[in-house]
Amino acid sequence: MNDDLPVELLADPAVRAFVAAVNTQDRDAFQNALTPDATMSDDGTERNLAEWTEREIFSSNGSMAVESQSDDGRTLVVRYRNDTWGEMRTRWQFTVEGGKVARFDTGQA
């Protein structure tokens, strides 16, 4: 039942680097995929990016199974899974500047 898009087929290189870093739990690659002043929101609420990613991605083994992409690869529908919440269908919208993710907004799809 694996109809997920392979990470290497994601259209936007910055988003591709972001998803690959999440899925490999590579903190250095994740930081490198972001602009130094990157921001984010979760379900419409601004969050502290460092705290949120540590809690929701790295400490809880987060992973992204991409179902679809649109907006030239900058909007994804993902089955997001972590050890805290289990699996949920989420939407991720990325703002890319200079080849890096400057902002992402995520929430239930």
PDB file of N, CA and C in Angstrom:
ATOM      1  N   MET A   1       0.819  -1.204   0.000  1.00  0.00           N
ATOM      2  CA  MET A   1       0.000   0.000   0.000  1.00  0.00           C
ATOM      3  C   MET A   1       0.861   1.266   0.000  1.00  0.00           C
ATOM      4  N   ASN A   2       2.090   1.159  -0.414  1.00  0.00           N
ATOM      5  CA  ASN A   2       2.984   2.311  -0.363  1.00  0.00           C
ATOM      6  C   ASN A   2       2.888   3.123  -1.645  1.00  0.00           C
ATOM      7  N   ASP A   3       2.000   4.112  -1.642  1.00  0.00           N
ATOM      8  CA  ASP A   3       1.872   5.023  -2.769  1.00  0.00           C
ATOM      9  C   ASP A   3       2.542   6.358  -2.463  1.00  0.00           C
ATOM     10  N   ASP A   4       3.398   6.367  -1.445  1.00  0.00           N
ATOM     11  CA  ASP A   4       4.068   7.606  -1.050  1.00  0.00           C
ATOM     12  C   ASP A   4       5.025   8.046  -2.143  1.00  0.00           C
ATOM     13  N   LEU A   5       5.179   9.361  -2.235  1.00  0.00           N
ATOM     14  CA  LEU A   5       6.172   9.922  -3.153  1.00  0.00           C
ATOM     15  C   LEU A   5       7.563   9.719  -2.555  1.00  0.00           C
ATOM     16  N   PRO A   6       8.481   9.153  -3.317  1.00  0.00           N
ATOM     17  CA  PRO A   6       9.853   9.072  -2.821  1.00  0.00           C
ATOM     18  C   PRO A   6      10.419  10.483  -2.616  1.00  0.00           C
ATOM     19  N   VAL A   7      11.194  10.655  -1.572  1.00  0.00           N
ATOM     20  CA  VAL A   7      11.746  11.972  -1.245  1.00  0.00           C
ATOM     21  C   VAL A   7      12.488  12.567  -2.442  1.00  0.00           C
ATOM     22  N   GLU A   8      13.216  11.723  -3.178  1.00  0.00           N
ATOM     23  CA  GLU A   8      14.013  12.247  -4.291  1.00  0.00           C
ATOM     24  C   GLU A   8      13.152  12.801  -5.423  1.00  0.00           C
ATOM     25  N   LEU A   9      11.844  12.518  -5.415  1.00  0.00           N
ATOM     26  CA  LEU A   9      10.957  13.056  -6.446  1.00  0.00           C
ATOM     27  C   LEU A   9      10.253  14.352  -6.029  1.00  0.00           C
ATOM     28  N   LEU A  10      10.536  14.840  -4.831  1.00  0.00           N
ATOM     29  CA  LEU A  10       9.950  16.119  -4.421  1.00  0.00           C
ATOM     30  C   LEU A  10      10.553  17.220  -5.285  1.00  0.00           C
ATOM     31  N   ALA A  11       9.690  18.093  -5.797  1.00  0.00           N
ATOM     32  CA  ALA A  11      10.084  19.056  -6.825  1.00  0.00           C
ATOM     33  C   ALA A  11      11.013  20.153  -6.326  1.00  0.00           C
ATOM     34  N   ASP A  12      10.820  20.622  -5.113  1.00  0.00           N
ATOM     35  CA  ASP A  12      11.626  21.740  -4.616  1.00  0.00           C
ATOM     36  C   ASP A  12      12.839  21.206  -3.845  1.00  0.00           C
ATOM     37  N   PRO A  13      14.053  21.577  -4.243  1.00  0.00           N
ATOM     38  CA  PRO A  13      15.250  21.043  -3.575  1.00  0.00           C
ATOM     39  C   PRO A  13      15.323  21.371  -2.084  1.00  0.00           C
ATOM     40  N   ALA A  14      14.873  22.549  -1.679  1.00  0.00           N
ATOM     41  CA  ALA A  14      14.920  22.915  -0.257  1.00  0.00           C
ATOM     42  C   ALA A  14      13.948  22.058   0.546  1.00  0.00           C
ATOM     43  N   VAL A  15      12.755  21.847   0.008  1.00  0.00           N
ATOM     44  CA  VAL A  15      11.759  21.004   0.682  1.00  0.00           C
ATOM     45  C   VAL A  15      12.260  19.557   0.713  1.00  0.00           C
ATOM     46  N   ARG A  16      12.856  19.119  -0.379  1.00  0.00           N
ATOM     47  CA  ARG A  16      13.418  17.769  -0.445  1.00  0.00           C
ATOM     48  C   ARG A  16      14.472  17.580   0.654  1.00  0.00           C
ATOM     49  N   ALA A  17      15.354  18.560   0.837  1.00  0.00           N
ATOM     50  CA  ALA A  17      16.386  18.479   1.878  1.00  0.00           C
ATOM     51  C   ALA A  17      15.759  18.449   3.269  1.00  0.00           C
ATOM     52  N   PHE A  18      14.703  19.245   3.471  1.00  0.00           N
ATOM     53  CA  PHE A  18      13.989  19.294   4.749  1.00  0.00           C
ATOM     54  C   PHE A  18      13.403  17.920   5.078  1.00  0.00           C
ATOM     55  N   VAL A  19      12.651  17.354   4.141  1.00  0.00           N
ATOM     56  CA  VAL A  19      11.989  16.067   4.374  1.00  0.00           C
ATOM     57  C   VAL A  19      13.027  14.964   4.585  1.00  0.00           C
ATOM     58  N   ALA A  20      14.079  14.962   3.782  1.00  0.00           N
ATOM     59  CA  ALA A  20      15.127  13.945   3.935  1.00  0.00           C
ATOM     60  C   ALA A  20      15.769  14.040   5.316  1.00  0.00           C
ATOM     61  N   ALA A  21      16.028  15.251   5.794  1.00  0.00           N
ATOM     62  CA  ALA A  21      16.643  15.437   7.115  1.00  0.00           C
ATOM     63  C   ALA A  21      15.717  14.957   8.227  1.00  0.00           C
ATOM     64  N   VAL A  22      14.431  15.248   8.105  1.00  0.00           N
ATOM     65  CA  VAL A  22      13.465  14.753   9.103  1.00  0.00           C
ATOM     66  C   VAL A  22      13.487  13.229   9.115  1.00  0.00           C
ATOM     67  N   ASN A  23      13.374  12.632   7.940  1.00  0.00           N
ATOM     68  CA  ASN A  23      13.236  11.183   7.863  1.00  0.00           C
ATOM     69  C   ASN A  23      14.482  10.419   8.259  1.00  0.00           C
ATOM     70  N   THR A  24      15.645  11.064   8.187  1.00  0.00           N
ATOM     71  CA  THR A  24      16.885  10.420   8.623  1.00  0.00           C
ATOM     72  C   THR A  24      17.285  10.874  10.027  1.00  0.00           C
ATOM     73  N   GLN A  25      16.468  11.758  10.629  1.00  0.00           N
ATOM     74  CA  GLN A  25      16.746  12.287  11.969  1.00  0.00           C
ATOM     75  C   GLN A  25      18.115  12.958  12.031  1.00  0.00           C
ATOM     76  N   ASP A  26      18.469  13.663  10.968  1.00  0.00           N
ATOM     77  CA  ASP A  26      19.775  14.313  10.855  1.00  0.00           C
ATOM     78  C   ASP A  26      19.637  15.786  11.231  1.00  0.00           C
ATOM     79  N   ARG A  27      19.968  16.101  12.475  1.00  0.00           N
ATOM     80  CA  ARG A  27      19.816  17.476  12.972  1.00  0.00           C
ATOM     81  C   ARG A  27      20.654  18.474  12.175  1.00  0.00           C
ATOM     82  N   ASP A  28      21.883  18.100  11.830  1.00  0.00           N
ATOM     83  CA  ASP A  28      22.757  19.020  11.081  1.00  0.00           C
ATOM     84  C   ASP A  28      22.182  19.315   9.705  1.00  0.00           C
ATOM     85  N   ALA A  29      21.738  18.272   9.002  1.00  0.00           N
ATOM     86  CA  ALA A  29      21.139  18.478   7.674  1.00  0.00           C
ATOM     87  C   ALA A  29      19.854  19.298   7.793  1.00  0.00           C
ATOM     88  N   PHE A  30      19.109  19.076   8.866  1.00  0.00           N
ATOM     89  CA  PHE A  30      17.874  19.836   9.070  1.00  0.00           C
ATOM     90  C   PHE A  30      18.191  21.326   9.231  1.00  0.00           C
ATOM     91  N   GLN A  31      19.144  21.635  10.103  1.00  0.00           N
ATOM     92  CA  GLN A  31      19.532  23.034  10.302  1.00  0.00           C
ATOM     93  C   GLN A  31      20.043  23.646   9.008  1.00  0.00           C
ATOM     94  N   ASN A  32      20.763  22.863   8.223  1.00  0.00           N
ATOM     95  CA  ASN A  32      21.317  23.345   6.958  1.00  0.00           C
ATOM     96  C   ASN A  32      20.223  23.594   5.916  1.00  0.00           C
ATOM     97  N   ALA A  33      19.075  22.932   6.062  1.00  0.00           N
ATOM     98  CA  ALA A  33      17.962  23.122   5.121  1.00  0.00           C
ATOM     99  C   ALA A  33      17.183  24.408   5.410  1.00  0.00           C
ATOM    100  N   LEU A  34      17.430  25.012   6.575  1.00  0.00           N
ATOM    101  CA  LEU A  34      16.695  26.202   7.016  1.00  0.00           C
ATOM    102  C   LEU A  34      17.539  27.465   6.900  1.00  0.00           C
ATOM    103  N   THR A  35      16.866  28.593   6.680  1.00  0.00           N
ATOM    104  CA  THR A  35      17.553  29.876   6.808  1.00  0.00           C
ATOM    105  C   THR A  35      17.839  30.111   8.290  1.00  0.00           C
ATOM    106  N   PRO A  36      18.820  30.940   8.626  1.00  0.00           N
ATOM    107  CA  PRO A  36      19.147  31.172  10.041  1.00  0.00           C
ATOM    108  C   PRO A  36      17.979  31.730  10.850  1.00  0.00           C
ATOM    109  N   ASP A  37      17.084  32.476  10.196  1.00  0.00           N
ATOM    110  CA  ASP A  37      15.967  33.105  10.911  1.00  0.00           C
ATOM    111  C   ASP A  37      14.623  32.444  10.581  1.00  0.00           C
ATOM    112  N   ALA A  38      14.658  31.168  10.233  1.00  0.00           N
ATOM    113  CA  ALA A  38      13.434  30.457   9.843  1.00  0.00           C
ATOM    114  C   ALA A  38      12.391  30.500  10.962  1.00  0.00           C
ATOM    115  N   THR A  39      11.113  30.494  10.537  1.00  0.00           N
ATOM    116  CA  THR A  39       9.983  30.517  11.474  1.00  0.00           C
ATOM    117  C   THR A  39       8.996  29.428  11.073  1.00  0.00           C
ATOM    118  N   MET A  40       8.025  29.173  11.978  1.00  0.00           N
ATOM    119  CA  MET A  40       7.038  28.146  11.678  1.00  0.00           C
ATOM    120  C   MET A  40       5.773  28.347  12.501  1.00  0.00           C
ATOM    121  N   SER A  41       4.705  27.690  12.038  1.00  0.00           N
ATOM    122  CA  SER A  41       3.466  27.642  12.813  1.00  0.00           C
ATOM    123  C   SER A  41       2.927  26.220  12.762  1.00  0.00           C
ATOM    124  N   ASP A  42       2.162  25.883  13.793  1.00  0.00           N
ATOM    125  CA  ASP A  42       1.519  24.573  13.893  1.00  0.00           C
ATOM    126  C   ASP A  42       0.047  24.818  14.179  1.00  0.00           C
ATOM    127  N   ASP A  43      -0.807  24.337  13.286  1.00  0.00           N
ATOM    128  CA  ASP A  43      -2.255  24.560  13.401  1.00  0.00           C
ATOM    129  C   ASP A  43      -2.586  26.035  13.611  1.00  0.00           C
ATOM    130  N   GLY A  44      -1.865  26.915  12.900  1.00  0.00           N
ATOM    131  CA  GLY A  44      -2.160  28.340  12.927  1.00  0.00           C
ATOM    132  C   GLY A  44      -1.549  29.110  14.075  1.00  0.00           C
ATOM    133  N   THR A  45      -0.812  28.442  14.961  1.00  0.00           N
ATOM    134  CA  THR A  45      -0.188  29.101  16.105  1.00  0.00           C
ATOM    135  C   THR A  45       1.318  29.173  15.893  1.00  0.00           C
ATOM    136  N   GLU A  46       1.876  30.376  16.012  1.00  0.00           N
ATOM    137  CA  GLU A  46       3.330  30.534  15.892  1.00  0.00           C
ATOM    138  C   GLU A  46       4.005  29.715  16.998  1.00  0.00           C
ATOM    139  N   ARG A  47       5.068  29.039  16.634  1.00  0.00           N
ATOM    140  CA  ARG A  47       5.818  28.210  17.585  1.00  0.00           C
ATOM    141  C   ARG A  47       7.293  28.572  17.534  1.00  0.00           C
ATOM    142  N   ASN A  48       7.992  28.277  18.636  1.00  0.00           N
ATOM    143  CA  ASN A  48       9.440  28.393  18.672  1.00  0.00           C
ATOM    144  C   ASN A  48       9.990  27.222  17.871  1.00  0.00           C
ATOM    145  N   LEU A  49      10.643  27.513  16.754  1.00  0.00           N
ATOM    146  CA  LEU A  49      11.066  26.463  15.837  1.00  0.00           C
ATOM    147  C   LEU A  49      11.989  25.445  16.504  1.00  0.00           C
ATOM    148  N   ALA A  50      12.978  25.896  17.256  1.00  0.00           N
ATOM    149  CA  ALA A  50      13.935  24.968  17.874  1.00  0.00           C
ATOM    150  C   ALA A  50      13.238  24.047  18.872  1.00  0.00           C
ATOM    151  N   GLU A  51      12.386  24.609  19.722  1.00  0.00           N
ATOM    152  CA  GLU A  51      11.677  23.792  20.719  1.00  0.00           C
ATOM    153  C   GLU A  51      10.712  22.822  20.051  1.00  0.00           C
ATOM    154  N   TRP A  52       9.955  23.316  19.064  1.00  0.00           N
ATOM    155  CA  TRP A  52       8.961  22.476  18.399  1.00  0.00           C
ATOM    156  C   TRP A  52       9.619  21.319  17.671  1.00  0.00           C
ATOM    157  N   THR A  53      10.685  21.616  16.908  1.00  0.00           N
ATOM    158  CA  THR A  53      11.314  20.540  16.139  1.00  0.00           C
ATOM    159  C   THR A  53      11.978  19.517  17.055  1.00  0.00           C
ATOM    160  N   GLU A  54      12.544  19.960  18.151  1.00  0.00           N
ATOM    161  CA  GLU A  54      13.136  18.998  19.084  1.00  0.00           C
ATOM    162  C   GLU A  54      12.055  18.070  19.644  1.00  0.00           C
ATOM    163  N   ARG A  55      10.935  18.655  20.048  1.00  0.00           N
ATOM    164  CA  ARG A  55       9.849  17.880  20.664  1.00  0.00           C
ATOM    165  C   ARG A  55       9.093  17.025  19.642  1.00  0.00           C
ATOM    166  N   GLU A  56       8.732  17.617  18.505  1.00  0.00           N
ATOM    167  CA  GLU A  56       7.841  16.947  17.554  1.00  0.00           C
ATOM    168  C   GLU A  56       8.564  16.113  16.499  1.00  0.00           C
ATOM    169  N   ILE A  57       9.859  16.375  16.294  1.00  0.00           N
ATOM    170  CA  ILE A  57      10.605  15.630  15.275  1.00  0.00           C
ATOM    171  C   ILE A  57      11.697  14.767  15.909  1.00  0.00           C
ATOM    172  N   PHE A  58      12.672  15.403  16.546  1.00  0.00           N
ATOM    173  CA  PHE A  58      13.877  14.670  16.910  1.00  0.00           C
ATOM    174  C   PHE A  58      13.742  13.820  18.174  1.00  0.00           C
ATOM    175  N   SER A  59      13.147  14.315  19.232  1.00  0.00           N
ATOM    176  CA  SER A  59      13.007  13.520  20.450  1.00  0.00           C
ATOM    177  C   SER A  59      11.936  12.449  20.325  1.00  0.00           C
ATOM    178  N   SER A  60      11.060  12.594  19.333  1.00  0.00           N
ATOM    179  CA  SER A  60       9.923  11.666  19.205  1.00  0.00           C
ATOM    180  C   SER A  60       9.968  10.869  17.895  1.00  0.00           C
ATOM    181  N   ASN A  61      11.130  10.837  17.243  1.00  0.00           N
ATOM    182  CA  ASN A  61      11.299  10.035  16.018  1.00  0.00           C
ATOM    183  C   ASN A  61      10.292  10.373  14.933  1.00  0.00           C
ATOM    184  N   GLY A  62      10.130  11.652  14.637  1.00  0.00           N
ATOM    185  CA  GLY A  62       9.183  12.081  13.613  1.00  0.00           C
ATOM    186  C   GLY A  62       9.594  11.626  12.227  1.00  0.00           C
ATOM    187  N   SER A  63       8.590  11.368  11.380  1.00  0.00           N
ATOM    188  CA  SER A  63       8.861  11.019   9.992  1.00  0.00           C
ATOM    189  C   SER A  63       7.707  11.473   9.110  1.00  0.00           C
ATOM    190  N   MET A  64       8.042  11.734   7.855  1.00  0.00           N
ATOM    191  CA  MET A  64       7.094  12.277   6.893  1.00  0.00           C
ATOM    192  C   MET A  64       6.947  11.309   5.725  1.00  0.00           C
ATOM    193  N   ALA A  65       5.733  10.784   5.512  1.00  0.00           N
ATOM    194  CA  ALA A  65       5.421   9.977   4.331  1.00  0.00           C
ATOM    195  C   ALA A  65       4.579  10.871   3.425  1.00  0.00           C
ATOM    196  N   VAL A  66       5.168  11.343   2.338  1.00  0.00           N
ATOM    197  CA  VAL A  66       4.520  12.332   1.485  1.00  0.00           C
ATOM    198  C   VAL A  66       3.497  11.656   0.573  1.00  0.00           C
ATOM    199  N   GLU A  67       2.245  12.098   0.692  1.00  0.00           N
ATOM    200  CA  GLU A  67       1.170  11.581  -0.161  1.00  0.00           C
ATOM    201  C   GLU A  67       1.094  12.352  -1.474  1.00  0.00           C
ATOM    202  N   SER A  68       1.257  13.678  -1.406  1.00  0.00           N
ATOM    203  CA  SER A  68       1.144  14.488  -2.615  1.00  0.00           C
ATOM    204  C   SER A  68       1.886  15.801  -2.430  1.00  0.00           C
ATOM    205  N   GLN A  69       2.209  16.426  -3.570  1.00  0.00           N
ATOM    206  CA  GLN A  69       2.838  17.743  -3.562  1.00  0.00           C
ATOM    207  C   GLN A  69       2.120  18.633  -4.566  1.00  0.00           C
ATOM    208  N   SER A  70       2.110  19.927  -4.277  1.00  0.00           N
ATOM    209  CA  SER A  70       1.546  20.920  -5.188  1.00  0.00           C
ATOM    210  C   SER A  70       2.348  22.203  -5.019  1.00  0.00           C
ATOM    211  N   ASP A  71       1.944  23.249  -5.740  1.00  0.00           N
ATOM    212  CA  ASP A  71       2.631  24.540  -5.618  1.00  0.00           C
ATOM    213  C   ASP A  71       4.127  24.384  -5.885  1.00  0.00           C
ATOM    214  N   ASP A  72       4.471  23.668  -6.980  1.00  0.00           N
ATOM    215  CA  ASP A  72       5.878  23.424  -7.344  1.00  0.00           C
ATOM    216  C   ASP A  72       6.653  22.755  -6.214  1.00  0.00           C
ATOM    217  N   GLY A  73       5.987  21.891  -5.477  1.00  0.00           N
ATOM    218  CA  GLY A  73       6.649  21.133  -4.421  1.00  0.00           C
ATOM    219  C   GLY A  73       6.729  21.847  -3.092  1.00  0.00           C
ATOM    220  N   ARG A  74       6.087  22.994  -2.979  1.00  0.00           N
ATOM    221  CA  ARG A  74       6.178  23.757  -1.728  1.00  0.00           C
ATOM    222  C   ARG A  74       4.984  23.549  -0.808  1.00  0.00           C
ATOM    223  N   THR A  75       4.013  22.762  -1.244  1.00  0.00           N
ATOM    224  CA  THR A  75       2.901  22.352  -0.386  1.00  0.00           C
ATOM    225  C   THR A  75       2.818  20.834  -0.459  1.00  0.00           C
ATOM    226  N   LEU A  76       2.826  20.198   0.707  1.00  0.00           N
ATOM    227  CA  LEU A  76       2.794  18.747   0.784  1.00  0.00           C
ATOM    228  C   LEU A  76       1.621  18.293   1.647  1.00  0.00           C
ATOM    229  N   VAL A  77       1.036  17.174   1.288  1.00  0.00           N
ATOM    230  CA  VAL A  77       0.139  16.445   2.179  1.00  0.00           C
ATOM    231  C   VAL A  77       0.927  15.217   2.617  1.00  0.00           C
ATOM    232  N   VAL A  78       1.014  15.049   3.936  1.00  0.00           N
ATOM    233  CA  VAL A  78       1.935  14.089   4.533  1.00  0.00           C
ATOM    234  C   VAL A  78       1.211  13.270   5.597  1.00  0.00           C
ATOM    235  N   ARG A  79       1.543  12.001   5.660  1.00  0.00           N
ATOM    236  CA  ARG A  79       1.191  11.221   6.848  1.00  0.00           C
ATOM    237  C   ARG A  79       2.381  11.388   7.788  1.00  0.00           C
ATOM    238  N   TYR A  80       2.164  12.222   8.802  1.00  0.00           N
ATOM    239  CA  TYR A  80       3.253  12.511   9.743  1.00  0.00           C
ATOM    240  C   TYR A  80       3.108  11.591  10.940  1.00  0.00           C
ATOM    241  N   ARG A  81       4.215  11.020  11.359  1.00  0.00           N
ATOM    242  CA  ARG A  81       4.197  10.089  12.469  1.00  0.00           C
ATOM    243  C   ARG A  81       5.286  10.424  13.463  1.00  0.00           C
ATOM    244  N   ASN A  82       4.932  10.388  14.751  1.00  0.00           N
ATOM    245  CA  ASN A  82       5.963  10.432  15.784  1.00  0.00           C
ATOM    246  C   ASN A  82       5.522   9.585  16.969  1.00  0.00           C
ATOM    247  N   ASP A  83       6.454   9.357  17.906  1.00  0.00           N
ATOM    248  CA  ASP A  83       6.176   8.476  19.036  1.00  0.00           C
ATOM    249  C   ASP A  83       5.191   9.086  20.026  1.00  0.00           C
ATOM    250  N   THR A  84       4.998  10.396  19.974  1.00  0.00           N
ATOM    251  CA  THR A  84       4.084  11.067  20.903  1.00  0.00           C
ATOM    252  C   THR A  84       2.641  10.972  20.442  1.00  0.00           C
ATOM    253  N   TRP A  85       2.386  11.292  19.175  1.00  0.00           N
ATOM    254  CA  TRP A  85       1.016  11.417  18.676  1.00  0.00           C
ATOM    255  C   TRP A  85       0.589  10.290  17.747  1.00  0.00           C
ATOM    256  N   GLY A  86       1.514   9.422  17.354  1.00  0.00           N
ATOM    257  CA  GLY A  86       1.170   8.403  16.367  1.00  0.00           C
ATOM    258  C   GLY A  86       1.163   9.026  14.989  1.00  0.00           C
ATOM    259  N   GLU A  87       0.255   8.542  14.125  1.00  0.00           N
ATOM    260  CA  GLU A  87       0.225   9.033  12.749  1.00  0.00           C
ATOM    261  C   GLU A  87      -0.978   9.926  12.521  1.00  0.00           C
ATOM    262  N   MET A  88      -0.751  11.016  11.791  1.00  0.00           N
ATOM    263  CA  MET A  88      -1.847  11.915  11.434  1.00  0.00           C
ATOM    264  C   MET A  88      -1.598  12.477  10.041  1.00  0.00           C
ATOM    265  N   ARG A  89      -2.664  12.786   9.357  1.00  0.00           N
ATOM    266  CA  ARG A  89      -2.559  13.385   8.024  1.00  0.00           C
ATOM    267  C   ARG A  89      -2.397  14.890   8.206  1.00  0.00           C
ATOM    268  N   THR A  90      -1.325  15.432   7.647  1.00  0.00           N
ATOM    269  CA  THR A  90      -0.993  16.840   7.848  1.00  0.00           C
ATOM    270  C   THR A  90      -0.696  17.516   6.520  1.00  0.00           C
ATOM    271  N   ARG A  91      -0.801  18.822   6.543  1.00  0.00           N
ATOM    272  CA  ARG A  91      -0.452  19.643   5.382  1.00  0.00           C
ATOM    273  C   ARG A  91       0.730  20.507   5.790  1.00  0.00           C
ATOM    274  N   TRP A  92       1.706  20.605   4.921  1.00  0.00           N
ATOM    275  CA  TRP A  92       2.907  21.401   5.161  1.00  0.00           C
ATOM    276  C   TRP A  92       3.044  22.382   4.013  1.00  0.00           C
ATOM    277  N   GLN A  93       3.173  23.655   4.351  1.00  0.00           N
ATOM    278  CA  GLN A  93       3.380  24.683   3.339  1.00  0.00           C
ATOM    279  C   GLN A  93       4.712  25.360   3.638  1.00  0.00           C
ATOM    280  N   PHE A  94       5.558  25.441   2.616  1.00  0.00           N
ATOM    281  CA  PHE A  94       6.920  25.948   2.782  1.00  0.00           C
ATOM    282  C   PHE A  94       7.117  27.247   2.027  1.00  0.00           C
ATOM    283  N   THR A  95       7.843  28.171   2.671  1.00  0.00           N
ATOM    284  CA  THR A  95       8.335  29.376   2.012  1.00  0.00           C
ATOM    285  C   THR A  95       9.835  29.184   1.863  1.00  0.00           C
ATOM    286  N   VAL A  96      10.318  29.279   0.635  1.00  0.00           N
ATOM    287  CA  VAL A  96      11.733  29.045   0.349  1.00  0.00           C
ATOM    288  C   VAL A  96      12.358  30.361  -0.100  1.00  0.00           C
ATOM    289  N   GLU A  97      13.504  30.672   0.494  1.00  0.00           N
ATOM    290  CA  GLU A  97      14.264  31.869   0.124  1.00  0.00           C
ATOM    291  C   GLU A  97      15.730  31.470  -0.017  1.00  0.00           C
ATOM    292  N   GLY A  98      16.323  31.816  -1.134  1.00  0.00           N
ATOM    293  CA  GLY A  98      17.738  31.520  -1.342  1.00  0.00           C
ATOM    294  C   GLY A  98      18.072  30.042  -1.266  1.00  0.00           C
ATOM    295  N   GLY A  99      17.141  29.193  -1.667  1.00  0.00           N
ATOM    296  CA  GLY A  99      17.396  27.762  -1.679  1.00  0.00           C
ATOM    297  C   GLY A  99      17.260  27.068  -0.339  1.00  0.00           C
ATOM    298  N   LYS A 100      16.732  27.788   0.653  1.00  0.00           N
ATOM    299  CA  LYS A 100      16.525  27.189   1.980  1.00  0.00           C
ATOM    300  C   LYS A 100      15.108  27.486   2.463  1.00  0.00           C
ATOM    301  N   VAL A 101      14.629  26.684   3.389  1.00  0.00           N
ATOM    302  CA  VAL A 101      13.294  26.886   3.954  1.00  0.00           C
ATOM    303  C   VAL A 101      13.352  28.040   4.947  1.00  0.00           C
ATOM    304  N   ALA A 102      12.602  29.106   4.656  1.00  0.00           N
ATOM    305  CA  ALA A 102      12.545  30.278   5.535  1.00  0.00           C
ATOM    306  C   ALA A 102      11.372  30.181   6.506  1.00  0.00           C
ATOM    307  N   ARG A 103      10.344  29.418   6.113  1.00  0.00           N
ATOM    308  CA  ARG A 103       9.167  29.271   6.959  1.00  0.00           C
ATOM    309  C   ARG A 103       8.432  28.008   6.540  1.00  0.00           C
ATOM    310  N   PHE A 104       7.852  27.337   7.552  1.00  0.00           N
ATOM    311  CA  PHE A 104       6.908  26.285   7.228  1.00  0.00           C
ATOM    312  C   PHE A 104       5.718  26.385   8.157  1.00  0.00           C
ATOM    313  N   ASP A 105       4.572  26.062   7.591  1.00  0.00           N
ATOM    314  CA  ASP A 105       3.314  26.055   8.329  1.00  0.00           C
ATOM    315  C   ASP A 105       2.744  24.652   8.193  1.00  0.00           C
ATOM    316  N   THR A 106       2.434  24.051   9.319  1.00  0.00           N
ATOM    317  CA  THR A 106       1.892  22.701   9.301  1.00  0.00           C
ATOM    318  C   THR A 106       0.614  22.647  10.113  1.00  0.00           C
ATOM    319  N   GLY A 107      -0.189  21.662   9.838  1.00  0.00           N
ATOM    320  CA  GLY A 107      -1.434  21.474  10.566  1.00  0.00           C
ATOM    321  C   GLY A 107      -2.170  20.271  10.007  1.00  0.00           C
ATOM    322  N   GLN A 108      -3.245  19.919  10.661  1.00  0.00           N
ATOM    323  CA  GLN A 108      -4.020  18.760  10.221  1.00  0.00           C
ATOM    324  C   GLN A 108      -4.574  19.001   8.831  1.00  0.00           C
ATOM    325  N   ALA A 109      -4.545  17.969   8.008  1.00  0.00           N
ATOM    326  CA  ALA A 109      -5.045  18.077   6.628  1.00  0.00           C
ATOM    327  C   ALA A 109      -6.510  17.655   6.572  1.00  0.00           C
TER     328      ALA A 109
END
